[in-house]
Amino acid sequence: MLRFVLRRLITSVLVLAVLTVIVFVLARVVPSDPAVIFAGPKAPPAELDRVRQELGFDRPMFVQYFEYLSNLLTGDWGQSLATKRPVLDELFTRLPATLELIGFAMVLAVTAGVILGVVGSQRPGGFIDGAIRFLSIGGISVPAFWLGLLLQLLFVGGLGILPATGQFSNSIKYSNPITHVTGLPLFDSMITGNGVAFTDGLQHMILPALTLAAYPLGLVARMTRAAMLDVMNQDYIFTARAYGLRETAIHWRLALKNALPPVLSIAGMAAAYALTGTFFVEAVFNWPGIGQFATSSMLAVDYPAIMAITLMGATAYLLANLLVDILQSRIDPRVSMS
């Protein structure tokens, strides 16, 4: 196990090293002048020269790259051209909101997707199976921003039972301020017993989480159904039926355990995809997370921020895949770790 984890970590570091080269070169060939973005379009030429010298843009590209790599290793991910603040501070300020949104959405997607996949596989071709497949394909096909707008029209404009945007109501920070323990505001409000803030945050979480969960939910449901149908044709399932084991136990305990490894692979990739999927969701729901920061950075051609977000997303993707491989080996002993 330890050897496997070390080998995957080394491979991940190599992948990230190659990615830094690609991201750095692409950022430098973009037809824009970062000095103009930093100093403003009306800055005089002398001020632009000073900014280029101060930020190191006047040096050869390979010198800039090795300085960039050295700074990355020491925790200096650059300075945002738009906000003039360290990029890492900007990311860590917004990361808790994004992590809570992705975590909530993935728990919803995996739980509901597995249940729907198992239910659909019990009577393949039936009405319930057809309805589940229709919903799964719909969740995969519908664009996130469009689904978010539809949910806002239904639950905010039509029924009026959920808030439209934001992470908390504006009055919460005055009437029931959240005591920060872990940095995750909704989780902190729960463990500190701040029921008003927790209820308010949960109501704000529902619509963006449903929107973000639609795509992974469809994937997990379809993969679970396909894996279950394959497992249900195995000999040991027929043997279990011959011994009189109940169908509920066969589906939900015996077959589901062996159908989970491919489902975990899909769930891991979907979780990493959700990090980029939050860009549209956070823009629609005005969610104060990394996605909103990424959108504004791309519009402003703030390439230090874009490079940092890209590296963070790649790191999250590699860690998610490593976690999935470890979980697969724990669930299915046939998965070799050697």
CSV table of C-alpha atoms in Angstrom, one decimal:
chain,number,residue,atom,x,y,z
A,1,MET,CA,0.0,0.0,0.0
A,2,LEU,CA,2.7,2.5,1.0
A,3,ARG,CA,4.7,1.7,-2.1
A,4,PHE,CA,1.6,2.2,-4.3
A,5,VAL,CA,0.8,5.6,-2.7
A,6,LEU,CA,4.4,6.8,-3.0
A,7,ARG,CA,4.5,5.7,-6.7
A,8,ARG,CA,1.3,7.6,-7.4
A,9,LEU,CA,2.5,10.7,-5.5
A,10,ILE,CA,5.8,10.7,-7.5
A,11,THR,CA,3.8,10.4,-10.8
A,12,SER,CA,1.5,13.2,-9.7
A,13,VAL,CA,4.4,15.5,-9.0
A,14,LEU,CA,5.8,14.8,-12.5
A,15,VAL,CA,2.4,15.5,-14.0
A,16,LEU,CA,2.2,18.8,-12.1
A,17,ALA,CA,5.7,19.7,-13.2
A,18,VAL,CA,4.8,19.2,-16.8
A,19,LEU,CA,1.6,21.1,-16.3
A,20,THR,CA,3.5,24.1,-14.9
A,21,VAL,CA,5.5,24.3,-18.1
A,22,ILE,CA,2.4,24.2,-20.3
A,23,VAL,CA,0.4,26.7,-18.2
A,24,PHE,CA,3.4,29.1,-17.9
A,25,VAL,CA,4.1,29.1,-21.7
A,26,LEU,CA,0.4,29.5,-22.6
A,27,ALA,CA,0.2,32.4,-20.2
A,28,ARG,CA,3.2,34.1,-21.7
A,29,VAL,CA,2.0,33.8,-25.3
A,30,VAL,CA,-1.4,35.3,-24.6
A,31,PRO,CA,-1.7,38.5,-26.7
A,32,SER,CA,-2.0,40.9,-23.7
A,33,ASP,CA,0.4,43.0,-21.7
A,34,PRO,CA,0.3,42.1,-18.0
A,35,ALA,CA,1.9,45.4,-17.1
A,36,VAL,CA,-1.1,47.3,-18.6
A,37,ILE,CA,-3.5,45.1,-16.7
A,38,PHE,CA,-1.6,45.7,-13.4
A,39,ALA,CA,-1.0,49.4,-13.8
A,40,GLY,CA,-4.1,50.3,-15.8
A,41,PRO,CA,-4.7,51.3,-19.4
A,42,LYS,CA,-3.9,55.0,-18.9
A,43,ALA,CA,-0.5,54.4,-17.1
A,44,PRO,CA,2.4,56.3,-18.7
A,45,PRO,CA,5.2,54.3,-20.4
A,46,ALA,CA,7.6,55.0,-17.6
A,47,GLU,CA,5.1,53.4,-15.1
A,48,LEU,CA,4.7,50.4,-17.4
A,49,ASP,CA,8.4,49.9,-17.6
A,50,ARG,CA,8.7,50.1,-13.8
A,51,VAL,CA,5.9,47.5,-13.4
A,52,ARG,CA,7.6,45.1,-15.9
A,53,GLN,CA,10.9,45.4,-14.0
A,54,GLU,CA,9.3,45.0,-10.6
A,55,LEU,CA,7.3,41.9,-11.6
A,56,GLY,CA,10.1,40.4,-13.7
A,57,PHE,CA,8.4,40.5,-17.1
A,58,ASP,CA,11.5,42.1,-18.7
A,59,ARG,CA,13.6,38.9,-18.0
A,60,PRO,CA,14.0,35.9,-20.4
A,61,MET,CA,11.2,33.4,-20.3
A,62,PHE,CA,13.2,30.5,-18.9
A,63,VAL,CA,14.5,32.7,-16.1
A,64,GLN,CA,10.9,33.7,-15.3
A,65,TYR,CA,9.8,30.1,-15.4
A,66,PHE,CA,12.4,28.9,-12.9
A,67,GLU,CA,11.7,31.9,-10.6
A,68,TYR,CA,8.0,31.0,-10.9
A,69,LEU,CA,8.7,27.4,-10.0
A,70,SER,CA,10.9,28.4,-7.1
A,71,ASN,CA,8.2,30.7,-5.8
A,72,LEU,CA,5.6,28.0,-6.1
A,73,LEU,CA,7.6,25.6,-3.9
A,74,THR,CA,8.0,28.4,-1.2
A,75,GLY,CA,4.3,29.1,-1.2
A,76,ASP,CA,4.4,32.3,-3.3
A,77,TRP,CA,1.9,31.7,-6.2
A,78,GLY,CA,2.2,35.2,-7.5
A,79,GLN,CA,0.2,38.4,-7.2
A,80,SER,CA,-3.2,38.9,-8.8
A,81,LEU,CA,-3.1,41.6,-11.4
A,82,ALA,CA,-6.7,42.5,-10.8
A,83,THR,CA,-6.9,42.7,-7.0
A,84,LYS,CA,-3.1,43.3,-6.3
A,85,ARG,CA,-3.3,40.7,-3.5
A,86,PRO,CA,-1.4,37.3,-3.3
A,87,VAL,CA,-3.2,34.7,-5.4
A,88,LEU,CA,-2.9,32.1,-2.6
A,89,ASP,CA,-4.7,34.4,-0.2
A,90,GLU,CA,-7.5,35.0,-2.7
A,91,LEU,CA,-7.9,31.2,-3.2
A,92,PHE,CA,-7.8,30.3,0.5
A,93,THR,CA,-10.4,33.0,1.2
A,94,ARG,CA,-12.8,31.5,-1.3
A,95,LEU,CA,-11.9,27.8,-1.0
A,96,PRO,CA,-14.2,27.0,2.1
A,97,ALA,CA,-17.3,28.1,0.2
A,98,THR,CA,-16.4,26.0,-2.8
A,99,LEU,CA,-15.5,23.0,-0.8
A,100,GLU,CA,-18.8,23.1,1.1
A,101,LEU,CA,-20.7,23.4,-2.2
A,102,ILE,CA,-18.8,20.5,-3.9
A,103,GLY,CA,-19.0,18.3,-0.8
A,104,PHE,CA,-22.7,18.8,-0.4
A,105,ALA,CA,-23.4,18.3,-4.1
A,106,MET,CA,-21.2,15.1,-4.3
A,107,VAL,CA,-22.8,13.5,-1.2
A,108,LEU,CA,-26.2,14.2,-2.8
A,109,ALA,CA,-25.1,12.9,-6.2
A,110,VAL,CA,-23.4,9.7,-5.0
A,111,THR,CA,-26.1,8.8,-2.5
A,112,ALA,CA,-29.0,9.4,-4.9
A,113,GLY,CA,-27.2,8.0,-7.9
A,114,VAL,CA,-26.3,4.7,-6.3
A,115,ILE,CA,-29.9,4.3,-4.9
A,116,LEU,CA,-31.4,5.1,-8.3
A,117,GLY,CA,-29.0,2.8,-10.1
A,118,VAL,CA,-29.8,-0.1,-7.9
A,119,VAL,CA,-33.5,0.5,-8.1
A,120,GLY,CA,-33.4,0.7,-11.9
A,121,SER,CA,-31.4,-2.5,-12.2
A,122,GLN,CA,-34.0,-4.5,-10.2
A,123,ARG,CA,-36.5,-4.4,-13.1
A,124,PRO,CA,-34.6,-3.4,-16.2
A,125,GLY,CA,-36.8,-2.2,-19.0
A,126,GLY,CA,-39.7,-1.4,-16.7
A,127,PHE,CA,-41.4,1.9,-16.1
A,128,ILE,CA,-39.3,2.9,-13.1
A,129,ASP,CA,-36.1,1.9,-14.9
A,130,GLY,CA,-37.1,4.0,-17.9
A,131,ALA,CA,-37.9,7.0,-15.7
A,132,ILE,CA,-34.6,6.8,-13.9
A,133,ARG,CA,-32.7,6.5,-17.2
A,134,PHE,CA,-34.6,9.5,-18.6
A,135,LEU,CA,-33.7,11.6,-15.5
A,136,SER,CA,-30.1,10.4,-15.6
A,137,ILE,CA,-29.6,11.4,-19.3
A,138,GLY,CA,-31.4,14.7,-18.5
A,139,GLY,CA,-29.0,15.4,-15.6
A,140,ILE,CA,-26.0,14.7,-17.9
A,141,SER,CA,-27.3,16.7,-20.9
A,142,VAL,CA,-28.7,19.8,-19.4
A,143,PRO,CA,-26.2,22.7,-19.1
A,144,ALA,CA,-25.6,23.7,-15.5
A,145,PHE,CA,-26.3,27.4,-15.9
A,146,TRP,CA,-29.6,26.7,-17.7
A,147,LEU,CA,-30.7,24.2,-15.0
A,148,GLY,CA,-29.8,26.8,-12.3
A,149,LEU,CA,-31.9,29.4,-13.9
A,150,LEU,CA,-34.9,27.0,-14.2
A,151,LEU,CA,-34.6,26.1,-10.5
A,152,GLN,CA,-34.5,29.8,-9.6
A,153,LEU,CA,-37.6,30.4,-11.7
A,154,LEU,CA,-39.4,27.5,-10.0
A,155,PHE,CA,-38.4,27.6,-6.4
A,156,VAL,CA,-37.7,31.4,-6.1
A,157,GLY,CA,-39.9,33.1,-8.6
A,158,GLY,CA,-42.8,30.5,-8.6
A,159,LEU,CA,-43.0,28.9,-5.2
A,160,GLY,CA,-41.0,31.5,-3.2
A,161,ILE,CA,-39.6,29.0,-0.7
A,162,LEU,CA,-35.9,29.3,-1.3
A,163,PRO,CA,-33.4,32.2,-1.6
A,164,ALA,CA,-32.1,33.0,-5.1
A,165,THR,CA,-28.5,33.9,-4.5
A,166,GLY,CA,-25.7,34.2,-2.0
A,167,GLN,CA,-24.3,31.9,0.8
A,168,PHE,CA,-26.1,33.5,3.7
A,169,SER,CA,-28.7,36.3,4.2
A,170,ASN,CA,-27.1,39.7,4.8
A,171,SER,CA,-28.8,39.9,8.2
A,172,ILE,CA,-27.0,36.8,9.6
A,173,LYS,CA,-23.6,38.5,10.1
A,174,TYR,CA,-25.4,41.1,12.4
A,175,SER,CA,-28.0,39.0,14.1
A,176,ASN,CA,-26.3,35.6,14.4
A,177,PRO,CA,-22.6,35.9,13.4
A,178,ILE,CA,-20.8,32.6,12.7
A,179,THR,CA,-18.0,31.6,15.0
A,180,HIS,CA,-15.2,30.2,12.7
A,181,VAL,CA,-13.7,27.0,13.9
A,182,THR,CA,-12.7,25.1,10.7
A,183,GLY,CA,-13.3,27.9,8.2
A,184,LEU,CA,-16.3,26.1,6.6
A,185,PRO,CA,-19.1,28.5,7.5
A,186,LEU,CA,-22.1,26.0,7.2
A,187,PHE,CA,-20.2,23.3,9.1
A,188,ASP,CA,-19.0,25.8,11.8
A,189,SER,CA,-22.6,27.1,12.3
A,190,MET,CA,-23.7,23.5,12.9
A,191,ILE,CA,-21.0,22.5,15.4
A,192,THR,CA,-21.3,25.8,17.3
A,193,GLY,CA,-25.0,25.4,17.7
A,194,ASN,CA,-25.9,28.5,15.6
A,195,GLY,CA,-29.2,27.1,14.4
A,196,VAL,CA,-30.4,30.3,12.7
A,197,ALA,CA,-27.3,30.6,10.6
A,198,PHE,CA,-27.2,26.9,9.8
A,199,THR,CA,-30.8,26.8,8.6
A,200,ASP,CA,-30.3,30.0,6.6
A,201,GLY,CA,-27.1,28.6,5.0
A,202,LEU,CA,-28.8,25.2,4.3
A,203,GLN,CA,-31.6,27.0,2.4
A,204,HIS,CA,-29.0,28.9,0.4
A,205,MET,CA,-27.1,25.7,-0.3
A,206,ILE,CA,-30.0,23.7,-1.8
A,207,LEU,CA,-30.4,25.2,-5.3
A,208,PRO,CA,-26.7,25.5,-6.2
A,209,ALA,CA,-26.0,22.0,-4.8
A,210,LEU,CA,-28.9,20.5,-6.8
A,211,THR,CA,-27.6,22.3,-10.0
A,212,LEU,CA,-24.0,21.1,-9.4
A,213,ALA,CA,-25.1,17.5,-8.5
A,214,ALA,CA,-27.2,17.0,-11.6
A,215,TYR,CA,-24.3,15.9,-13.9
A,216,PRO,CA,-22.5,13.5,-11.5
A,217,LEU,CA,-25.8,12.1,-10.3
A,218,GLY,CA,-26.7,11.1,-13.8
A,219,LEU,CA,-23.3,9.5,-14.4
A,220,VAL,CA,-23.3,7.6,-11.1
A,221,ALA,CA,-26.9,6.4,-11.6
A,222,ARG,CA,-26.1,5.1,-15.1
A,223,MET,CA,-22.8,3.5,-14.0
A,224,THR,CA,-24.4,1.8,-11.0
A,225,ARG,CA,-27.2,0.4,-13.1
A,226,ALA,CA,-24.8,-1.0,-15.7
A,227,ALA,CA,-22.4,-2.5,-13.1
A,228,MET,CA,-25.4,-4.0,-11.2
A,229,LEU,CA,-26.8,-5.6,-14.3
A,230,ASP,CA,-23.3,-7.1,-15.0
A,231,VAL,CA,-22.9,-8.4,-11.4
A,232,MET,CA,-26.4,-9.9,-11.3
A,233,ASN,CA,-25.5,-12.3,-14.1
A,234,GLN,CA,-22.6,-13.8,-12.1
A,235,ASP,CA,-22.7,-17.4,-10.9
A,236,TYR,CA,-22.6,-16.5,-7.2
A,237,ILE,CA,-25.8,-14.5,-7.5
A,238,PHE,CA,-27.6,-17.5,-8.9
A,239,THR,CA,-26.1,-19.6,-6.1
A,240,ALA,CA,-27.3,-17.0,-3.5
A,241,ARG,CA,-30.8,-17.2,-5.0
A,242,ALA,CA,-30.7,-21.0,-4.9
A,243,TYR,CA,-29.9,-20.9,-1.2
A,244,GLY,CA,-33.0,-18.7,-0.7
A,245,LEU,CA,-31.3,-15.4,0.1
A,246,ARG,CA,-33.8,-12.6,-0.1
A,247,GLU,CA,-33.7,-10.3,-3.2
A,248,THR,CA,-33.2,-7.2,-1.0
A,249,ALA,CA,-30.1,-8.7,0.5
A,250,ILE,CA,-28.8,-9.9,-2.9
A,251,HIS,CA,-29.2,-6.4,-4.5
A,252,TRP,CA,-28.2,-4.1,-1.6
A,253,ARG,CA,-25.5,-6.1,0.1
A,254,LEU,CA,-24.1,-8.9,-2.1
A,255,ALA,CA,-24.3,-7.3,-5.6
A,256,LEU,CA,-23.8,-3.7,-4.7
A,257,LYS,CA,-20.5,-4.3,-2.9
A,258,ASN,CA,-19.0,-5.8,-6.1
A,259,ALA,CA,-20.6,-3.2,-8.4
A,260,LEU,CA,-19.1,-0.2,-6.4
A,261,PRO,CA,-15.5,-0.1,-7.8
A,262,PRO,CA,-16.4,1.3,-11.2
A,263,VAL,CA,-18.9,3.6,-9.6
A,264,LEU,CA,-16.1,5.0,-7.4
A,265,SER,CA,-14.0,5.7,-10.4
A,266,ILE,CA,-16.8,7.7,-12.0
A,267,ALA,CA,-17.5,9.5,-8.7
A,268,GLY,CA,-13.9,10.5,-8.3
A,269,MET,CA,-13.7,11.9,-11.8
A,270,ALA,CA,-17.0,13.7,-11.3
A,271,ALA,CA,-15.8,15.2,-8.0
A,272,ALA,CA,-12.8,16.7,-9.8
A,273,TYR,CA,-15.0,17.8,-12.7
A,274,ALA,CA,-17.2,19.6,-10.1
A,275,LEU,CA,-14.4,21.9,-9.3
A,276,THR,CA,-14.6,23.4,-12.7
A,277,GLY,CA,-18.3,22.9,-12.9
A,278,THR,CA,-18.7,25.4,-10.0
A,279,PHE,CA,-17.6,28.2,-12.3
A,280,PHE,CA,-21.1,28.5,-13.9
A,281,VAL,CA,-23.0,27.5,-10.8
A,282,GLU,CA,-21.3,30.1,-8.6
A,283,ALA,CA,-21.8,32.8,-11.3
A,284,VAL,CA,-25.6,32.0,-11.5
A,285,PHE,CA,-26.1,31.9,-7.7
A,286,ASN,CA,-23.6,34.6,-6.8
A,287,TRP,CA,-21.7,32.0,-4.6
A,288,PRO,CA,-18.6,33.5,-3.1
A,289,GLY,CA,-16.2,30.7,-4.1
A,290,ILE,CA,-13.3,30.0,-6.3
A,291,GLY,CA,-15.5,29.6,-9.4
A,292,GLN,CA,-16.6,33.2,-9.2
A,293,PHE,CA,-13.0,34.3,-8.7
A,294,ALA,CA,-11.9,32.2,-11.7
A,295,THR,CA,-14.6,33.8,-13.9
A,296,SER,CA,-13.6,37.3,-13.0
A,297,SER,CA,-9.9,36.4,-13.5
A,298,MET,CA,-10.5,35.0,-17.0
A,299,LEU,CA,-12.5,38.1,-18.0
A,300,ALA,CA,-9.6,40.4,-16.7
A,301,VAL,CA,-6.9,38.2,-18.2
A,302,ASP,CA,-5.4,37.9,-14.7
A,303,TYR,CA,-3.0,35.0,-15.7
A,304,PRO,CA,-1.3,34.6,-12.3
A,305,ALA,CA,-4.7,33.8,-10.8
A,306,ILE,CA,-5.7,31.6,-13.8
A,307,MET,CA,-2.4,29.6,-13.5
A,308,ALA,CA,-2.9,29.1,-9.8
A,309,ILE,CA,-6.5,28.0,-10.3
A,310,THR,CA,-5.4,25.5,-13.0
A,311,LEU,CA,-2.7,24.0,-10.7
A,312,MET,CA,-5.1,23.8,-7.8
A,313,GLY,CA,-7.7,22.0,-10.0
A,314,ALA,CA,-5.1,19.6,-11.4
A,315,THR,CA,-3.9,18.8,-7.8
A,316,ALA,CA,-7.5,18.2,-6.7
A,317,TYR,CA,-8.0,15.8,-9.7
A,318,LEU,CA,-4.9,13.8,-8.9
A,319,LEU,CA,-5.7,13.5,-5.2
A,320,ALA,CA,-9.3,12.5,-6.0
A,321,ASN,CA,-8.0,9.7,-8.3
A,322,LEU,CA,-5.5,8.5,-5.7
A,323,LEU,CA,-8.3,8.4,-3.0
A,324,VAL,CA,-10.5,6.5,-5.4
A,325,ASP,CA,-7.8,3.9,-6.0
A,326,ILE,CA,-7.2,3.4,-2.3
A,327,LEU,CA,-11.0,3.0,-1.7
A,328,GLN,CA,-11.3,0.5,-4.5
A,329,SER,CA,-8.6,-1.6,-3.0
A,330,ARG,CA,-10.4,-1.6,0.3
A,331,ILE,CA,-13.7,-2.6,-1.1
A,332,ASP,CA,-12.6,-5.1,-3.7
A,333,PRO,CA,-9.5,-7.2,-2.8
A,334,ARG,CA,-9.2,-8.3,-6.5
A,335,VAL,CA,-7.8,-4.8,-7.2
A,336,SER,CA,-4.1,-5.3,-7.0
A,337,MET,CA,-2.0,-2.5,-5.4
A,338,SER,CA,1.3,-3.9,-6.5
